[in-house]
Coordinates of C-alpha atoms and ligand atoms in Angstrom, one line a residue:
X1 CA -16.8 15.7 -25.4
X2 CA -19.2 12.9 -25.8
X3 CA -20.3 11.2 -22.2
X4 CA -19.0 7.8 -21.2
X5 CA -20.5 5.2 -18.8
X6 CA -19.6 4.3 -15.3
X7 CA -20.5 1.2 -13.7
X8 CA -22.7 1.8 -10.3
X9 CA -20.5 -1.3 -8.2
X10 CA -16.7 0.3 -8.8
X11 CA -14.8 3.3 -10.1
X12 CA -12.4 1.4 -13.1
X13 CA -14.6 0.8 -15.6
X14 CA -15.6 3.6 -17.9
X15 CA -17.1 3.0 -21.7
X16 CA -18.4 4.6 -24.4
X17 CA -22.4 4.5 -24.6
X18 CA -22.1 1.4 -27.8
X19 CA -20.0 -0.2 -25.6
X20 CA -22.3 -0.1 -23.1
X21 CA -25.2 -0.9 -25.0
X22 CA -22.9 -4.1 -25.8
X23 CA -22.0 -5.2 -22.9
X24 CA -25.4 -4.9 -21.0
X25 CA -23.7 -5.2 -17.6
X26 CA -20.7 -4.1 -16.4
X27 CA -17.6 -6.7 -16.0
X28 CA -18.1 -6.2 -11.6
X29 CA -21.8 -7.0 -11.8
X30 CA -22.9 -3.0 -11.8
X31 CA -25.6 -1.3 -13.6
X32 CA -24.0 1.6 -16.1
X33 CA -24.7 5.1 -15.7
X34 CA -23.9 8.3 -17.6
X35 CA -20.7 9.9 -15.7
X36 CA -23.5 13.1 -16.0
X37 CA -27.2 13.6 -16.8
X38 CA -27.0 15.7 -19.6
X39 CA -29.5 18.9 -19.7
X40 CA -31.8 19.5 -22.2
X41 CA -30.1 21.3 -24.5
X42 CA -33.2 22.9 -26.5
X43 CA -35.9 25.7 -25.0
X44 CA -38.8 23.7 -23.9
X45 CA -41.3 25.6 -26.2
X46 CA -39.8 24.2 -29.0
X47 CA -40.5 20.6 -27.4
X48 CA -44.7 21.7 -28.8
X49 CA -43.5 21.2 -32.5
X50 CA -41.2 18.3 -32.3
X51 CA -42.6 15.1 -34.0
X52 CA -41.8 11.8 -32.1
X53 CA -39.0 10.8 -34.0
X54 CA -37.3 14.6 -33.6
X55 CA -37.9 14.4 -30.0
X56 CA -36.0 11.1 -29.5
X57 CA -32.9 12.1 -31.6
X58 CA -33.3 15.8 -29.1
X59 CA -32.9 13.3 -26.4
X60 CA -31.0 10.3 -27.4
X61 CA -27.8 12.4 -29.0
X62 CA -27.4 13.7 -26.1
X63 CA -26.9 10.1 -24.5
X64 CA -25.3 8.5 -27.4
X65 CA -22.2 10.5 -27.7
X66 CA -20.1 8.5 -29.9
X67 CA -23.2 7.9 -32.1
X68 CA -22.6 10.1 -35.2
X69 CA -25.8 12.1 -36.4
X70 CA -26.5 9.8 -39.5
X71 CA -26.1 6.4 -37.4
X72 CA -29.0 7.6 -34.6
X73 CA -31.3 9.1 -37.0
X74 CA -31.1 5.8 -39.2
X75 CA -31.5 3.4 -35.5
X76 CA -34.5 6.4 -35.4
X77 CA -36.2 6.0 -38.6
X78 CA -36.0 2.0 -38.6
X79 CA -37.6 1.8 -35.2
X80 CA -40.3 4.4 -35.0
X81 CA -42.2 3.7 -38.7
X82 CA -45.6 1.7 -39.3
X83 CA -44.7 -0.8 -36.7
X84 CA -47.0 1.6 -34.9
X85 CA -50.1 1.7 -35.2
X86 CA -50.6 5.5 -35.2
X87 CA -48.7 8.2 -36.3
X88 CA -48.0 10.6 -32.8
X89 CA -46.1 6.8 -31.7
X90 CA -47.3 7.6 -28.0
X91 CA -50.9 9.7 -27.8
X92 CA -51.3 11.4 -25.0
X93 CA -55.0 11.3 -24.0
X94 CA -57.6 13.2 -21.3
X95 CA -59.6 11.2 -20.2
X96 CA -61.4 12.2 -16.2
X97 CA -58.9 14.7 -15.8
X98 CA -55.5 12.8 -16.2
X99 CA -53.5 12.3 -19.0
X100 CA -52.4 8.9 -20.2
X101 CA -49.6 8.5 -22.0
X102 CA -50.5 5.2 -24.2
X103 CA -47.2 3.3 -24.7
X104 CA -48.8 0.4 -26.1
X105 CA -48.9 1.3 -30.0
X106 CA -46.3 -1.1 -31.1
X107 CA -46.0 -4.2 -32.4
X108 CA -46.4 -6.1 -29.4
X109 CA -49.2 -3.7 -27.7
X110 CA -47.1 -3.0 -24.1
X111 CA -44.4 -0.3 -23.4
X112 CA -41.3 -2.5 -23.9
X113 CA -41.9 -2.0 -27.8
X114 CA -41.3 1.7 -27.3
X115 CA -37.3 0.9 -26.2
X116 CA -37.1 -2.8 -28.0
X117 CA -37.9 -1.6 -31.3
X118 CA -35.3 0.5 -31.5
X119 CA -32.2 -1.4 -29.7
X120 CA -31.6 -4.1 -31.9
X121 CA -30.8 -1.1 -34.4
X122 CA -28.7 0.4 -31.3
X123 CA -27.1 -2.7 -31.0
X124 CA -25.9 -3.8 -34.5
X125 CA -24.4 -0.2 -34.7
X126 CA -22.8 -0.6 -31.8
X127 CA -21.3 -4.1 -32.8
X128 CA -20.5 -2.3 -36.2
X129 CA -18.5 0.5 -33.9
X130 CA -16.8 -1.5 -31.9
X131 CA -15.8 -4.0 -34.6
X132 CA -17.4 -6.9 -32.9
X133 CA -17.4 -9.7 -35.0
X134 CA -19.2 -12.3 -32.9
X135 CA -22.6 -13.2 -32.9
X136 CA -24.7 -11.5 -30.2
X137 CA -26.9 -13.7 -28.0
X138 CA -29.1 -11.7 -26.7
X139 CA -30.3 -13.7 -23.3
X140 CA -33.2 -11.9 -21.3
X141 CA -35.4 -13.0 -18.7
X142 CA -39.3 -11.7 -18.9
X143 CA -42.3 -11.0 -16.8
X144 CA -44.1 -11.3 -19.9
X145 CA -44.0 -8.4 -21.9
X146 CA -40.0 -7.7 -22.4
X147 CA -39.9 -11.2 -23.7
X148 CA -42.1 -10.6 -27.1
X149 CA -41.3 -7.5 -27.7
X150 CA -37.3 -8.7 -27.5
X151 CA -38.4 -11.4 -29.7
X152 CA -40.3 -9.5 -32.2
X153 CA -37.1 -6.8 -32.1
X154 CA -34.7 -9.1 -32.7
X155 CA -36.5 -12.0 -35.1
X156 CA -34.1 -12.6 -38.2
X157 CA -31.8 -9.6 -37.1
X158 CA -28.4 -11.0 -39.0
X159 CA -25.6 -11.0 -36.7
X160 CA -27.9 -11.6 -33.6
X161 CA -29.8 -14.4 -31.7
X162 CA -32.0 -14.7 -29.2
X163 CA -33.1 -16.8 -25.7
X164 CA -36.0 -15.9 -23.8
X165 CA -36.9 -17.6 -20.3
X166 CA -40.0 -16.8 -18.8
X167 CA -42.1 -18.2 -15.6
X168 CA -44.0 -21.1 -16.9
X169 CA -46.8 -20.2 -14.7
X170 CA -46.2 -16.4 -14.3
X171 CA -47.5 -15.0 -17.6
X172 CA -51.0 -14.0 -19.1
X173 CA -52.1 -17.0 -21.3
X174 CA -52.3 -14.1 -24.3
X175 CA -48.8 -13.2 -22.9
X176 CA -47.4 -16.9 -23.3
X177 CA -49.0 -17.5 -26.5
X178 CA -47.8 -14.8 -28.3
X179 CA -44.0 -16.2 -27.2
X180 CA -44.2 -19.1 -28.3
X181 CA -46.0 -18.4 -32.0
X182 CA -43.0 -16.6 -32.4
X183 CA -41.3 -17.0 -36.0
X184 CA -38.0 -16.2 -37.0
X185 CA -34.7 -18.9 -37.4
X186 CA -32.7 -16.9 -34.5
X187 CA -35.2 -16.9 -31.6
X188 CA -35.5 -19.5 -28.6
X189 CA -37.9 -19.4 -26.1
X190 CA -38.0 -21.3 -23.1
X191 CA -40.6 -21.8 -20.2
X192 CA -38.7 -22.6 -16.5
X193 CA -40.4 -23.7 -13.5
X194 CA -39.6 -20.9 -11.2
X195 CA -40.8 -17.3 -11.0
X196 CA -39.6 -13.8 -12.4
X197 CA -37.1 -13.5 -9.9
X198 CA -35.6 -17.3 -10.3
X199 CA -35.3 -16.0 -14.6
X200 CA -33.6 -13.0 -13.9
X201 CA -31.5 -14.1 -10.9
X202 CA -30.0 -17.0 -13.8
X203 CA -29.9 -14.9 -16.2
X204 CA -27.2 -12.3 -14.6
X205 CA -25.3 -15.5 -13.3
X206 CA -24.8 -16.6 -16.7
X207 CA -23.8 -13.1 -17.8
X208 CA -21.6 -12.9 -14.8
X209 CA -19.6 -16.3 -15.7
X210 CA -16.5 -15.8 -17.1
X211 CA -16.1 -19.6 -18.2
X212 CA -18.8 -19.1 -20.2
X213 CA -18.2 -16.4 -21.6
X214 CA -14.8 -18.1 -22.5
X215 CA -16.3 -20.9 -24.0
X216 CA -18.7 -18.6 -25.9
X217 CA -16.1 -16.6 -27.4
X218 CA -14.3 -19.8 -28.7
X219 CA -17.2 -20.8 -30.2
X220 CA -17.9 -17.3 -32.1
X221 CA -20.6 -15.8 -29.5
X222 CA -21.0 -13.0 -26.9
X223 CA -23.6 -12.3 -24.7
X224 CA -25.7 -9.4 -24.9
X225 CA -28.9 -8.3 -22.9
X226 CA -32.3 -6.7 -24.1
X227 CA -32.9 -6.6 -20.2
X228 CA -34.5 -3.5 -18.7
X229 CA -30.5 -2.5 -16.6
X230 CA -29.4 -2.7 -20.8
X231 CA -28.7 1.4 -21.2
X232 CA -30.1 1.2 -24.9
X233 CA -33.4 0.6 -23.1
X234 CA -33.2 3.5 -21.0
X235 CA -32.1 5.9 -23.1
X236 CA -34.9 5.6 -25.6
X237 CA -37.3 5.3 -22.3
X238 CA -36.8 9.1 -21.2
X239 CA -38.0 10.6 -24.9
X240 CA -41.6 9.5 -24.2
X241 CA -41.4 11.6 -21.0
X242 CA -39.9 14.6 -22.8
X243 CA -42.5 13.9 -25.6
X244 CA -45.7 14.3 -23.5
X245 CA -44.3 17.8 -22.0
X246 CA -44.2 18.8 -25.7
X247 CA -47.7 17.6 -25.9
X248 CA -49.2 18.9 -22.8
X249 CA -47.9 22.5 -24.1
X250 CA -49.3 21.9 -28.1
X251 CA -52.6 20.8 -26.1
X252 CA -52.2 24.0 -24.1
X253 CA -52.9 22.2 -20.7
X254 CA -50.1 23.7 -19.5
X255 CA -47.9 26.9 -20.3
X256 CA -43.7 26.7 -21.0
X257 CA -42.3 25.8 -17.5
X258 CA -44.7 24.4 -15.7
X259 CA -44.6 21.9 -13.3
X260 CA -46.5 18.4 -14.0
X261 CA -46.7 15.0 -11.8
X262 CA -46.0 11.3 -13.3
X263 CA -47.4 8.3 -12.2
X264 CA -45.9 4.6 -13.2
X265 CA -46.9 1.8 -13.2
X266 CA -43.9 -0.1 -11.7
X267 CA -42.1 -3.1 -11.2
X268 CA -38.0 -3.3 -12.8
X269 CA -38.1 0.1 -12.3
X270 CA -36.7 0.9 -15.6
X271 CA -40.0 3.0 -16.7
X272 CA -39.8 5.2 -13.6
X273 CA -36.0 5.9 -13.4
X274 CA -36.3 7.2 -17.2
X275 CA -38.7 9.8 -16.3
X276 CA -36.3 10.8 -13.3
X277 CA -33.6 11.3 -15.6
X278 CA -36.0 13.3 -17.6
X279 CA -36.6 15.2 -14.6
X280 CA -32.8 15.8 -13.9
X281 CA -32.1 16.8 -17.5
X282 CA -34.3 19.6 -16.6
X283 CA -38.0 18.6 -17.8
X284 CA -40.2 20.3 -15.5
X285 CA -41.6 17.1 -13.4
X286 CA -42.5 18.0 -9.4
X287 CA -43.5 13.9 -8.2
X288 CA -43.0 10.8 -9.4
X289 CA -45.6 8.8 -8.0
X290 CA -44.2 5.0 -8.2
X291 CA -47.8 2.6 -8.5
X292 CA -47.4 -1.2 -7.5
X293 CA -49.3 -3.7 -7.4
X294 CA -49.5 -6.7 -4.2
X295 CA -45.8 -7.1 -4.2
X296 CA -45.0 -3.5 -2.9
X297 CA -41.7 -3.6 -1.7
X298 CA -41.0 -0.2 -3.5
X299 CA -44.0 1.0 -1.5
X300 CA -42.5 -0.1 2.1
X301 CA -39.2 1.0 0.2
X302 CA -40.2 4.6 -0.4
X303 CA -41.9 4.8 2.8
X304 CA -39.6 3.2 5.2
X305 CA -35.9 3.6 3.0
X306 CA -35.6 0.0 4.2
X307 CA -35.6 -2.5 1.0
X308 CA -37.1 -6.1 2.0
X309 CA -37.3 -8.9 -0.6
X310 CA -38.1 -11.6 2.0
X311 CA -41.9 -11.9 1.5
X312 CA -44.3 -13.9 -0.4
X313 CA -44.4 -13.3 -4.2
X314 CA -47.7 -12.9 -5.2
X315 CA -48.7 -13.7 -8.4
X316 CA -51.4 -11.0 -9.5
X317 CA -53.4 -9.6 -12.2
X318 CA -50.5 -7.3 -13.5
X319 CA -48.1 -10.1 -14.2
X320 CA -45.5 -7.8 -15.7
X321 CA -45.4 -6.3 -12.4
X322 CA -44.7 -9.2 -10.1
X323 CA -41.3 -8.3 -9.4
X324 CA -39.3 -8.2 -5.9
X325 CA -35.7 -7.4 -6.7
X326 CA -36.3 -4.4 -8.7
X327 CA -33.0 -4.2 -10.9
X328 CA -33.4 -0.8 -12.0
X329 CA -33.4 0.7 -8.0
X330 CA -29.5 0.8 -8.0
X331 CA -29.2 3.8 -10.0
X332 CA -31.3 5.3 -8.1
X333 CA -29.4 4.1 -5.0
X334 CA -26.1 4.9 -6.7
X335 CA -27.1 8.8 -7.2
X336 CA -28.4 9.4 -4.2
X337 CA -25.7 7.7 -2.2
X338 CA -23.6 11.0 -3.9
X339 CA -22.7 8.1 -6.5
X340 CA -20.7 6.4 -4.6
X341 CA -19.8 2.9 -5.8
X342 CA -18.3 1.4 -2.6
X343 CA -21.5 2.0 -0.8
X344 CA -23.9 1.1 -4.1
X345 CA -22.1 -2.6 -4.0
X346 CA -22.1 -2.5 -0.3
X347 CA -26.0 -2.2 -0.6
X348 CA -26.3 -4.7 -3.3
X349 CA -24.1 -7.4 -1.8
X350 CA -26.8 -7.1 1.4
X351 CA -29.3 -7.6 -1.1
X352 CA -28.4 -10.8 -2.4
X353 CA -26.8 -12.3 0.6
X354 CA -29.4 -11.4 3.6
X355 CA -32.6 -9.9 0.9
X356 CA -32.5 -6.6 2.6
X357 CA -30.6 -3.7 2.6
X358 CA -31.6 0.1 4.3
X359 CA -30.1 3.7 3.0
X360 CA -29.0 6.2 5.0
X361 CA -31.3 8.7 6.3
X362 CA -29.1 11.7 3.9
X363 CA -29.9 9.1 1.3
X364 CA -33.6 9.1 1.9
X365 CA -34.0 13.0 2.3
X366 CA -32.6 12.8 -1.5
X367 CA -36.1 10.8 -2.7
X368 CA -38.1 13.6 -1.7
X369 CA -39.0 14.0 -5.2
X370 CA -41.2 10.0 -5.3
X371 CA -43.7 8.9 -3.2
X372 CA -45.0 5.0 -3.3
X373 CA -48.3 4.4 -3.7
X374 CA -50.2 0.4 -4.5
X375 CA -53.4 -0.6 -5.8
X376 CA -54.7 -4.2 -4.2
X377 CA -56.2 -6.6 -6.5
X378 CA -59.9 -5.5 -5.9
X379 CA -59.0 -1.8 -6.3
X380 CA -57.2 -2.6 -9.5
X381 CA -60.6 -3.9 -10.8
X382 CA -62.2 -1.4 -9.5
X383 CA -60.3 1.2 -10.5
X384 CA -61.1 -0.5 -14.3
X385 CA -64.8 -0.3 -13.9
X386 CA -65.4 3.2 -12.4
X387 CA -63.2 4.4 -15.0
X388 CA -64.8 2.6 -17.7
X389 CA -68.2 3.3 -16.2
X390 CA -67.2 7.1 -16.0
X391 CA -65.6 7.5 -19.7
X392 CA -66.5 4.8 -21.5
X393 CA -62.2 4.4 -21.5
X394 CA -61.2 0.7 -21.1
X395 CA -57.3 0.2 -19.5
X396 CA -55.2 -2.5 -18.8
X397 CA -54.5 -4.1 -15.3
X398 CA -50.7 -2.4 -14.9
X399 CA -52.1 1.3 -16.2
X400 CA -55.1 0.6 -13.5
X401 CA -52.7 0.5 -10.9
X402 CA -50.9 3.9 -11.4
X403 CA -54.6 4.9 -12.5
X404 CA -55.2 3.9 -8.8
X405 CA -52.3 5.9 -7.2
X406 CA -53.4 8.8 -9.3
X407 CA -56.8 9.4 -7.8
X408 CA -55.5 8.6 -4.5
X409 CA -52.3 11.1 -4.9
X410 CA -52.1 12.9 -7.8
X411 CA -55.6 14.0 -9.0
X412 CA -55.9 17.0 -6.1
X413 CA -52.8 18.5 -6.6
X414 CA -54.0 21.3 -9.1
X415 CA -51.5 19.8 -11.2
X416 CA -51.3 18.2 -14.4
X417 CA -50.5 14.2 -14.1
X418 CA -49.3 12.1 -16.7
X419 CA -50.4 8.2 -15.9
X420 CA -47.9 6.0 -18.0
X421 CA -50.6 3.0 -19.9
X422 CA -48.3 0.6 -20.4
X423 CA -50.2 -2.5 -22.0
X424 CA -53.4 -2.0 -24.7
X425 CA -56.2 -3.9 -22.6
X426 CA -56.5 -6.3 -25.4
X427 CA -53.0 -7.9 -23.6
X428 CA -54.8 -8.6 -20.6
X429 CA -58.6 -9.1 -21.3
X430 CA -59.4 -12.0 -19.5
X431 CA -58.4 -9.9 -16.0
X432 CA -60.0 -6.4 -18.0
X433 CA -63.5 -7.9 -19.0
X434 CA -63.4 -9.6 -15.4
X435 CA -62.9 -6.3 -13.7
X436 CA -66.0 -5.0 -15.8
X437 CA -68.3 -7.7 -14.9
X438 CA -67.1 -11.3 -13.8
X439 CA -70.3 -13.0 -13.9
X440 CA -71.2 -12.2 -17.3
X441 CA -67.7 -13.1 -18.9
X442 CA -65.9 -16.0 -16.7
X443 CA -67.2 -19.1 -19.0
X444 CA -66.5 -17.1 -22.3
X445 CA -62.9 -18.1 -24.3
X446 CA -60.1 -15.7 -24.2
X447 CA -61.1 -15.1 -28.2
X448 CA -64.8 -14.4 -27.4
X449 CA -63.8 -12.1 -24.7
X450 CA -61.4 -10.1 -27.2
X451 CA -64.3 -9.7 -29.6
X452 CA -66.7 -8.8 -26.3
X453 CA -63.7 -6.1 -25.4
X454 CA -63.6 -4.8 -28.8
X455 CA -67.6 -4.7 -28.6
X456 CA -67.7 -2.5 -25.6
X457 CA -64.6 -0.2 -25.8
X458 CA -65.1 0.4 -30.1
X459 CA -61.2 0.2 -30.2
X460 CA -59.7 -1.9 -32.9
X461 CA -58.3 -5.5 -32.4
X462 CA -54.7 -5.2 -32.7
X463 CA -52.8 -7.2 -35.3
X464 CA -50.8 -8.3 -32.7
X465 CA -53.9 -10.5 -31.0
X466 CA -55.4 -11.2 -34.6
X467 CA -52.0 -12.9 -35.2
X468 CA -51.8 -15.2 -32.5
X469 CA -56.0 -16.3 -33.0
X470 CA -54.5 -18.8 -35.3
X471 CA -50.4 -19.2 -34.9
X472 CA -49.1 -22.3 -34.7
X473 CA -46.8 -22.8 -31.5
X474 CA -42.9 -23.2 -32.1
X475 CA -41.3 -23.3 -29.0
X476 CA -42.4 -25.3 -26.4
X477 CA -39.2 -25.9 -24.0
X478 CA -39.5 -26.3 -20.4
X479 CA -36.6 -26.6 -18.1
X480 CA -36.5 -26.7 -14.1
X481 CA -35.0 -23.1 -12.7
X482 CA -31.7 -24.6 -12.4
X483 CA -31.2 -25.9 -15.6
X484 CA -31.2 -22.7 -17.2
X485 CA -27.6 -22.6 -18.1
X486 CA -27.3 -26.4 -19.5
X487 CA -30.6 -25.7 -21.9
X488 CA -28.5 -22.3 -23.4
X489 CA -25.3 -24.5 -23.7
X490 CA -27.6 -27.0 -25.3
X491 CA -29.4 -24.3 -27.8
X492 CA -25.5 -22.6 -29.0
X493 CA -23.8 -26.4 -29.2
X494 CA -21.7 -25.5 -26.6
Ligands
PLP1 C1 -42.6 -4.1 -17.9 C2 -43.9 -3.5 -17.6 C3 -44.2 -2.7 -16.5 C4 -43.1 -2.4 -15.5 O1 -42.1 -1.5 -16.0 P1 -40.7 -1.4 -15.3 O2 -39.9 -0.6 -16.2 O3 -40.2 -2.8 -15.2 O4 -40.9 -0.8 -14.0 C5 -45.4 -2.2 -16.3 N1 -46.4 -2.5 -17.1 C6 -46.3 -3.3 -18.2 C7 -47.4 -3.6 -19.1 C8 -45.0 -3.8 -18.5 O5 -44.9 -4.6 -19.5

């Protein structure tokens, strides 16, 4: 029997897992879930000799039910090739006694690549399934990262196009620059004045309008989203987790069975939630240990079981991280409230009407299995420098942050801890070589710091900055926060 999705916000909606990967949301506003986590269905010790590519279809069938084995080993094969930039896809390396899982290999150098380079190939079988016929519009809000590596996913896909919005002022210049050099006929990228929260918060109101969609439908287009609540992203999100087990056992750090800690870097709380299904499907993880940065409501969350968005955004060195409605948190919140939709929309509702909601006290006793943990700006930097001092290993801001949590939490626990690095440095150098020593870099150019990063660490530019050194820029859109909706009727001719 293959599994079918459930929407977290009411009990009528069920769909298969394409149609769910079409659809993004679900029609009441809820995230979709799997009606059960499946278990692993292979002994771990096989998990040692399993490439990356076996791994995920080990994982993914099991989530893809109505996938046949052909169409998810060709979605497999198409998104796992030589857009990386090594052959293991994500290394895991040692490096002062924790192991980070390096996510960044892809085309774009962060860890969206790892679940966007395979969903347009989820999607277009899915469309292909389902006998969709419409072209997909795939709209997505970004902190930065999701944004390119949407863009570079979905550039020139037939059948599908694409609109980005990201905060103006919110992203790393590098970040910003490599949206809008972005080629490719089908891709539209737009700046608003307004932060993370302001993109996404228009985004799901234009998914949620039915007069658009209407209108859209009339006009031969559908919405879909590459958004992080989009199950095609989640799915391919828990193989990376399964992977390093297989790793840390072919490494023999650890023997079959035993118990290891994750740390992540968080802010959507898509990347965390993946390795908690991981987790319930039977991978042997003991703590998730959830690393944010200045804008720490999971912290206070986890700590407290009281969610607050009311408080300052702060804009910080880990822009991909700057989040304060964490989308993601509602599965969570659904599972442990016994999944229990009434309750999950009850919770939600709160959210967006007062900016607060707080779980029941069985609900907390249920997240016994994370602990919060934040890294301030200056311990972020610092974090950088003692480990580059220590190993000569140079990470990016968001991976210095769980880096952070990890010494704090994780590295006296006797067991082994897998820090998810989420961005290559080279994403973020002008906060990296900063952190390292601010004096000597703060007049250099972003370009004369890559080639001082690349000087110091000895690891290779990526294509993916050598590109943008000399890319024209295509897209230079701006629109106030609450024109959002009139500059997509305005890019489809609606
Ligand atoms: C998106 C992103 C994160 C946060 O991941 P979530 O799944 O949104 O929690 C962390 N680091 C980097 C570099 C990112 O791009």
């Amino acid at each position: 029997m293959s599994i079918m999705y459930k929407s977290t916000r009411s009990k009528t909606e069920k769909v298969t897992a394409s149609q769910a990967i079409l659809k993004g949301l679900a029609d009441d506003g809820g995230l979709f879930v799997p009606e059960t986590i499946p278990a692993l269905d292979i002994p771990l010790e096989t998990l040692s000799s399993l490439s990356y590519q076996e791994t995920a279809y080990e994982v993914m069938k099991l989530f893809l039910g109505d996938f046949t084995e052909e169409e998810l080993k060709a979605c497999i094969q198409g998104a796992y090739d030589e857009k990386f930039d090594t052959e293991e896809i994500a290394p895991l390396v040692k490096k002062d006694g924790a192991f980070y899982l390096e996510l960044f290999h892809g085309k774009t150098i962060a860890f969206k690549d790892m679940a966007l380079s395979i969903l347009p190939y989820l999607m277009t079988t899915s469309a292909r399934k389902n006998g969709v016929k419409n072209e997909i519009v795939i709209l997505t809000a970004t902190s930065g990262d999701t944004g390119k590596a949407a863009l570079a996913g979905f550039a020139d896909v037939p059948g599908t196009s694409i609109i980005v919005f990201y905060p103006k002022n919110g992203v790393s210049p590098i970040q910003e620059k490599q949206m809008v050099t972005q080629k490719g006929k089908n891709t539209n990228v737009v700046g608003i004045i307004g932060n993370f929260d302001d993109a996404q918060t228009g985004v799901k109101q234009m998914f949620n309008s039915r007069e658009l969609a209407e209108r859209m439908n009339e006009k031969g287009y559908q919405f879909s989203s590459a958004n992080s609540i989009n199950i095609g992203r989640l799915v391919p999100q828990i193989v990376y987790y399964v992977y390093a087990y297989g790793q840390l056992l072919k490494q023999r750090e650890i023997t079959c069975g035993e118990a290891i800690h994750v740390v992540v870097p968080t802010g959507n709380f898509g990347n965390i939630l993946a390795a908690y299904y991981a987790k319930n499907m039977g991978l042997p993880i003991d703590m998730l240990f959830c690393a944010s940065n200045e804008n720490k409501v999971l912290f206070d969350f986890f700590k407290t079981g009281k969610y607050d968005r009311k408080r300052e955004f702060i804009l910080t060195s880990s822009p991909s991280m700057d989040i304060l409605i964490s989308s993601n948190l509602e599965r969570l919140i659904y599972r442990i409230a016994g999944e229990d939709a009434e309750k999950t929309r009850e919770l939600m509702e709160a959210l967006s009407a007062q900016g607060e909601y707080e779980i029941t006290p069985e609900m907390k006793n249920k997240l016994e299995c994370f602990q919060g943990g934040f890294a301030t700006e200056s311990e972020t930097a610092e974090t950088i420098r003692k480990v580059y001092e220590t190993t000569d290993y140079i990470m990016d801001t968001h991976t210095a942050v769980a880096s952070k949590v990890y010494y704090e939490k994780a590295a006296a626990s006797g067991k082994k801890t897998v820090v998810a690095s989420t961005a290559s440095p080279y994403k973020f150098t002008r906060s990296v070589m900063d952190a390292i020593d601010k004096k000597k870099y703060d007049s250099m150019t972003d370009f004369a710091l890559v080639d001082e990063l690349n000087h110091l660490s000895g690891v290779k530019v990526p294509e993916a900055i050598e590109e943008i050194r000399t890319a024209p820029v295509l897209h230079d859109t701006v629109c106030d926060k609450s024109e959002m909706q009139a500059t997509v009727e305005k890019i489809l001719g609606l």
